[in-house]
Short mmCIF file of C-alpha atoms in Angstrom, two decimals:
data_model
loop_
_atom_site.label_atom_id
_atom_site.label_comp_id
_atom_site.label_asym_id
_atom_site.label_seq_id
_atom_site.Cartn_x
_atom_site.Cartn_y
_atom_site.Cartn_z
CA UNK R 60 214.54 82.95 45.19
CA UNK R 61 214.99 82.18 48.95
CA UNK R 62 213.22 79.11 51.28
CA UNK R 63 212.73 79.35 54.53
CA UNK R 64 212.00 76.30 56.24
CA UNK R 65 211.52 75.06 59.79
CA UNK R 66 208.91 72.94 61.77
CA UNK R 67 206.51 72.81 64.83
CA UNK R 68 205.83 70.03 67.29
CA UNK R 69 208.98 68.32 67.80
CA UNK R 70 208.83 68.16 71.68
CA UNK R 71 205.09 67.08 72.29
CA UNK R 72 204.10 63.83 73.24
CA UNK R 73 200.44 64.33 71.28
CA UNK R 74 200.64 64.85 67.50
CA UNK R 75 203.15 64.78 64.78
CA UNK R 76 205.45 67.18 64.15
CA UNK R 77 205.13 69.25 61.33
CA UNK R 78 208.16 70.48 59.20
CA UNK R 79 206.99 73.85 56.36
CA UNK R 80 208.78 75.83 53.68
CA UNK R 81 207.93 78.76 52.22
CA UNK R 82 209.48 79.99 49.12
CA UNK R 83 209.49 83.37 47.81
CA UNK R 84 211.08 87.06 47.23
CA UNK R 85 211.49 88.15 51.25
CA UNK R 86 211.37 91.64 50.27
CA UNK R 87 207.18 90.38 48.73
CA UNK R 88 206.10 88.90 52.15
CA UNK R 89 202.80 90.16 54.26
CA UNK R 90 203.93 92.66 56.87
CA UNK R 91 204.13 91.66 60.54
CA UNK R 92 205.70 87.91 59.39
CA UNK R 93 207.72 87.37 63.29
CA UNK R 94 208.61 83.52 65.19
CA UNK R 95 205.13 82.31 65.01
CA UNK R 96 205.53 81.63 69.20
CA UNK R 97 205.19 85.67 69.40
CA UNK R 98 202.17 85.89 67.70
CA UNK R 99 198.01 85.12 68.39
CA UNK R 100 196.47 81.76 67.04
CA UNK R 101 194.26 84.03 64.98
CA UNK R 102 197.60 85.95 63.63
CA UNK R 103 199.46 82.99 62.56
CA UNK R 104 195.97 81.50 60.88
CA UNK R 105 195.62 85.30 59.33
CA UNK R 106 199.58 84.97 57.72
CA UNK R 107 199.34 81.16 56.47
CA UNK R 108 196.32 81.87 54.49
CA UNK R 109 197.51 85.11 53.35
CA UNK R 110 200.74 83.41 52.37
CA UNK R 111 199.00 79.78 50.74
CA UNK R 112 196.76 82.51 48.72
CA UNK R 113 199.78 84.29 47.01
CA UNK R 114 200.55 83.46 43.51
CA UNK R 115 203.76 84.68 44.33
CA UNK R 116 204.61 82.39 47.01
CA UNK R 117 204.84 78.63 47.31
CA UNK R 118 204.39 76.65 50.57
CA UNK R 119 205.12 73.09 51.42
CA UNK R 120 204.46 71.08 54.59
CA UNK R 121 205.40 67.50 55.55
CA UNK R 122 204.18 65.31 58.55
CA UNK R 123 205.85 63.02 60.74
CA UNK R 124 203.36 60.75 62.39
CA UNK R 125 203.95 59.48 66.06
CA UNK R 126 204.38 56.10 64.33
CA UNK R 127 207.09 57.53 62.56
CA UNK R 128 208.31 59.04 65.36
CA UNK R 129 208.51 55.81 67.90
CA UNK R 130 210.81 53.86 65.34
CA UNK R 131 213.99 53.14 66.59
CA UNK R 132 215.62 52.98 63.75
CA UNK R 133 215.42 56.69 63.85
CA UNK R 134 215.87 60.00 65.75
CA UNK R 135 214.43 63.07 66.11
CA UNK R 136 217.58 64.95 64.25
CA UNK R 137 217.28 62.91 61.28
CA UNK R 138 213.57 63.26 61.52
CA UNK R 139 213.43 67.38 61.35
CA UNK R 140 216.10 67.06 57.94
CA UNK R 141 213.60 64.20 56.68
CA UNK R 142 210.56 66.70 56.98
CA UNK R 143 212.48 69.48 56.08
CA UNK R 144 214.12 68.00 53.17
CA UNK R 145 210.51 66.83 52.10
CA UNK R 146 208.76 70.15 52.57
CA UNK R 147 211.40 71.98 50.66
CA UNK R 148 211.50 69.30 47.92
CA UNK R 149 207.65 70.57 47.19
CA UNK R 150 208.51 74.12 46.55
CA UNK R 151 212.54 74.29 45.42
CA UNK R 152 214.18 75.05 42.35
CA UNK R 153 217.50 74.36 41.17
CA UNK R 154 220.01 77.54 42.28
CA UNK R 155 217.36 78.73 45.30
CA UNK R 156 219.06 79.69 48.47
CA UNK R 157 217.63 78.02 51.36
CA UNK R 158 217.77 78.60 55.07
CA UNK R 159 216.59 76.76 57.62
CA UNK R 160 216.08 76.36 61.54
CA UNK R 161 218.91 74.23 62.79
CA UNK R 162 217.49 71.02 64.44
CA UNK R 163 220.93 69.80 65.60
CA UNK R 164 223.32 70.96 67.94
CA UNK R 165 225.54 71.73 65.17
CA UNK R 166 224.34 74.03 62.47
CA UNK R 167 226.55 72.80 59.60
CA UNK R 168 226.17 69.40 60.02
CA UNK R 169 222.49 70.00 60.34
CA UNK R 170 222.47 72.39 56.94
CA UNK R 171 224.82 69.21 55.17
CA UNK R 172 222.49 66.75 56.27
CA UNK R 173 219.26 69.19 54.10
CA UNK R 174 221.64 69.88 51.68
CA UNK R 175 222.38 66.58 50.25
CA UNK R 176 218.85 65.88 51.34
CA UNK R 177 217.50 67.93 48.20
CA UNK R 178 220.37 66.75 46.43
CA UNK R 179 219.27 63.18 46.58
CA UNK R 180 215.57 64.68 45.31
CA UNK R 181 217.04 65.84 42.26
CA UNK R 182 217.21 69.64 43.68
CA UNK R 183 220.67 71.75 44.07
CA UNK R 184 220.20 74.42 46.34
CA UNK R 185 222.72 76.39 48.56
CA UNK R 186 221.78 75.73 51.75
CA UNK R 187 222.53 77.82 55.47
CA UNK R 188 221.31 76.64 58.84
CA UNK R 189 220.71 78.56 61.97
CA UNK R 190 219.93 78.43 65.48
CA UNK R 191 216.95 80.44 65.55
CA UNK R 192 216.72 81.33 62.46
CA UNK R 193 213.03 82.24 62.52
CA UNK R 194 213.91 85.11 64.36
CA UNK R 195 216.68 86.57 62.58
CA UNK R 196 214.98 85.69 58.74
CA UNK R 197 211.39 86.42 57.81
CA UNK R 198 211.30 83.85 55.09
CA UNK R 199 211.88 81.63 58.17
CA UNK R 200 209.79 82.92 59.98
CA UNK R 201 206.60 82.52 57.72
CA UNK R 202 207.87 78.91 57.68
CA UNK R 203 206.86 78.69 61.35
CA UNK R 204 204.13 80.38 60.86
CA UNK R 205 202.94 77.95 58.12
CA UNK R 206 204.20 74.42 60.58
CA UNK R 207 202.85 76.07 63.34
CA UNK R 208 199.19 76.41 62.26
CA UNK R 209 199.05 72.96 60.40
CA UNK R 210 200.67 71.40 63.76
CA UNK R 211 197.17 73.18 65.92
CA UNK R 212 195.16 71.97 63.44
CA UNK R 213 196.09 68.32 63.68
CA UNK R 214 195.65 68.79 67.53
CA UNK R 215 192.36 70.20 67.02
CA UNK R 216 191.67 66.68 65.18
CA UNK R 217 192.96 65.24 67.97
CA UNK R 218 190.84 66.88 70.54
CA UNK R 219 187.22 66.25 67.92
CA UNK R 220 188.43 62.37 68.21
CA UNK R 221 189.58 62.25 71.58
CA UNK R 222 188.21 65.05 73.65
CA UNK R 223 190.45 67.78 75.64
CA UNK R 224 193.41 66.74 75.04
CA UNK R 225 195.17 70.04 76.09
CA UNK R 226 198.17 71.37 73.54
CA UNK R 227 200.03 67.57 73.85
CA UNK R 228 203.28 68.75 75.50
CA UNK R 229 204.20 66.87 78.26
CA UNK R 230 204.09 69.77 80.91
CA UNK R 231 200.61 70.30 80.17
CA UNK R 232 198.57 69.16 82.84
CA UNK R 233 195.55 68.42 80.69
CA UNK R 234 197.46 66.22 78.16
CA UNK R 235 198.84 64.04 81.03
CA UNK R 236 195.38 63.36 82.29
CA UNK R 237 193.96 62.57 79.04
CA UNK R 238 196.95 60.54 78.64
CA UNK R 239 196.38 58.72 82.02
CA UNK R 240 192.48 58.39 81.74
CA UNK R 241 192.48 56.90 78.20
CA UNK R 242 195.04 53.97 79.75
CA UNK R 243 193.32 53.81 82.53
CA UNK R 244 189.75 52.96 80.58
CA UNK R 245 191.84 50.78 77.43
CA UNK R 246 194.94 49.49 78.88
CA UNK R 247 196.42 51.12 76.24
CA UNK R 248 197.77 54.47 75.07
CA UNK R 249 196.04 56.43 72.00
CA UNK R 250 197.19 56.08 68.19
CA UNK R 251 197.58 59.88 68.47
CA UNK R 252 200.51 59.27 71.32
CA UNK R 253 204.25 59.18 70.62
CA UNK R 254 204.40 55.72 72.84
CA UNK R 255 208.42 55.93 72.96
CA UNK R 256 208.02 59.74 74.89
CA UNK R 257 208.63 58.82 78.56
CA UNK R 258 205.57 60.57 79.57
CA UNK R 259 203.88 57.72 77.87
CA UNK R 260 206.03 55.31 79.84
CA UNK R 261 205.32 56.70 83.20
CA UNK R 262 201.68 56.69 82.53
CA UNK R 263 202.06 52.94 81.57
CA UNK R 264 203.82 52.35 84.33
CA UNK R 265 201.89 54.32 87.06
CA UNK R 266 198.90 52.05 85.26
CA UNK R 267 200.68 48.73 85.79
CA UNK R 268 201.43 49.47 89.73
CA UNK R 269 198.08 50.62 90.06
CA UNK R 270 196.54 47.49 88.60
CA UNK R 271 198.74 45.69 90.58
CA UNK R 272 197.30 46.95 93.62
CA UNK R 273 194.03 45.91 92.65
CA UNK R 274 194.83 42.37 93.50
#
């Protein structure tokens, strides 16, 4: 059987990041499977069901939180082969072949690090990463499909909790104002922020001078 694995939300400065896999027969999967990014909100939701309904296909997803995320102790490389490691874990079998979405500038090192990722979970699968990959491999690209419409949902959470938050990348003009209006009103940034982003630190510190100016 074949994985395809990759994840959603590793730039944004809202949200965690959200790492899939999706494990089954490519030549078995729904027609019109594409790089979730080229494909309607309603699309992608249309797929993941489709593909969570299948007895003939297993999905797993894994979250990193922005807690996660801010630790320093960390990075986002080993971050995307934690969360890819763990969403494969849920759905691979000994002898699979796997291929993922390279989050490193180098693919081997990035398809090692997975590799002996399963390893360590008891799982021996061969293993090939790719820049792009979701565009070149259907199995990866129902993997984005799959991240990508768990990573909206969580930011429609967001926005029931919080408001309009926009889509929580930092060029979004609506997530920078919610960012900037919440410290403004608490002194403090959300729990739903990635605090180490340095969007987060220019809103802190475009607070600061402004509060400064108030004496």
């Amino acid at each position: 059987m074949r994985i395809g694995v990759d994840e959603a939300g590793k730039g944004p400065v809202l949200g965690p990041m959200v790492a899939a896999a999706v494990r089954a027969d490519p030549q078995t999967l729904p027609d019109g499977i594409a790089d979730s990014k080229r494909l309607s909100p309603a699309r992608r939701e249309e797929l993941a069901a489709t593909l969570r309904e299948r007895d003939d296909i297993s999905v797993g997803v894994a979250f990193v939180e922005p807690a996660t995320i801010d630790d320093p102790e960390t990075d986002m490389n080993l971050l995307t082969v934690r969360a890819q490691v763990e969403a494969a874990a849920e759905v691979a079998a000994d002898a699979d072949e796997l291929v993922c979405d390279a989050g490193d500038v180098s693919e081997s090192r990035f398809g090692t690090r997975v590799r002996d990722g399963l390893a360590d979970a008891g799982v021996s699968v061969e293993v090939h990463a790719q820049h792009r990959a979701d565009d070149e491999h259907a199995i990866v690209g129902a993997a984005s499909i799959v991240a990508k419409v768990e990573r909206d949902r969580r930011v429609d959470a967001i926005a029931e909790e919080y408001g309009d938050v926009g889509s929580g990348y930092p060029s979004d003009q609506t997530t920078r104002d919610f960012l900037r209006e919440f410290v403004r009103e608490h002194g403090i940034l959300p729990d739903c922020a990635r605090k180490s982003w340095s969007t987060c630190a220019d809103v802190l510190a475009a607070h600061e001078q402004a509060s400064l100016g108030d004496f």
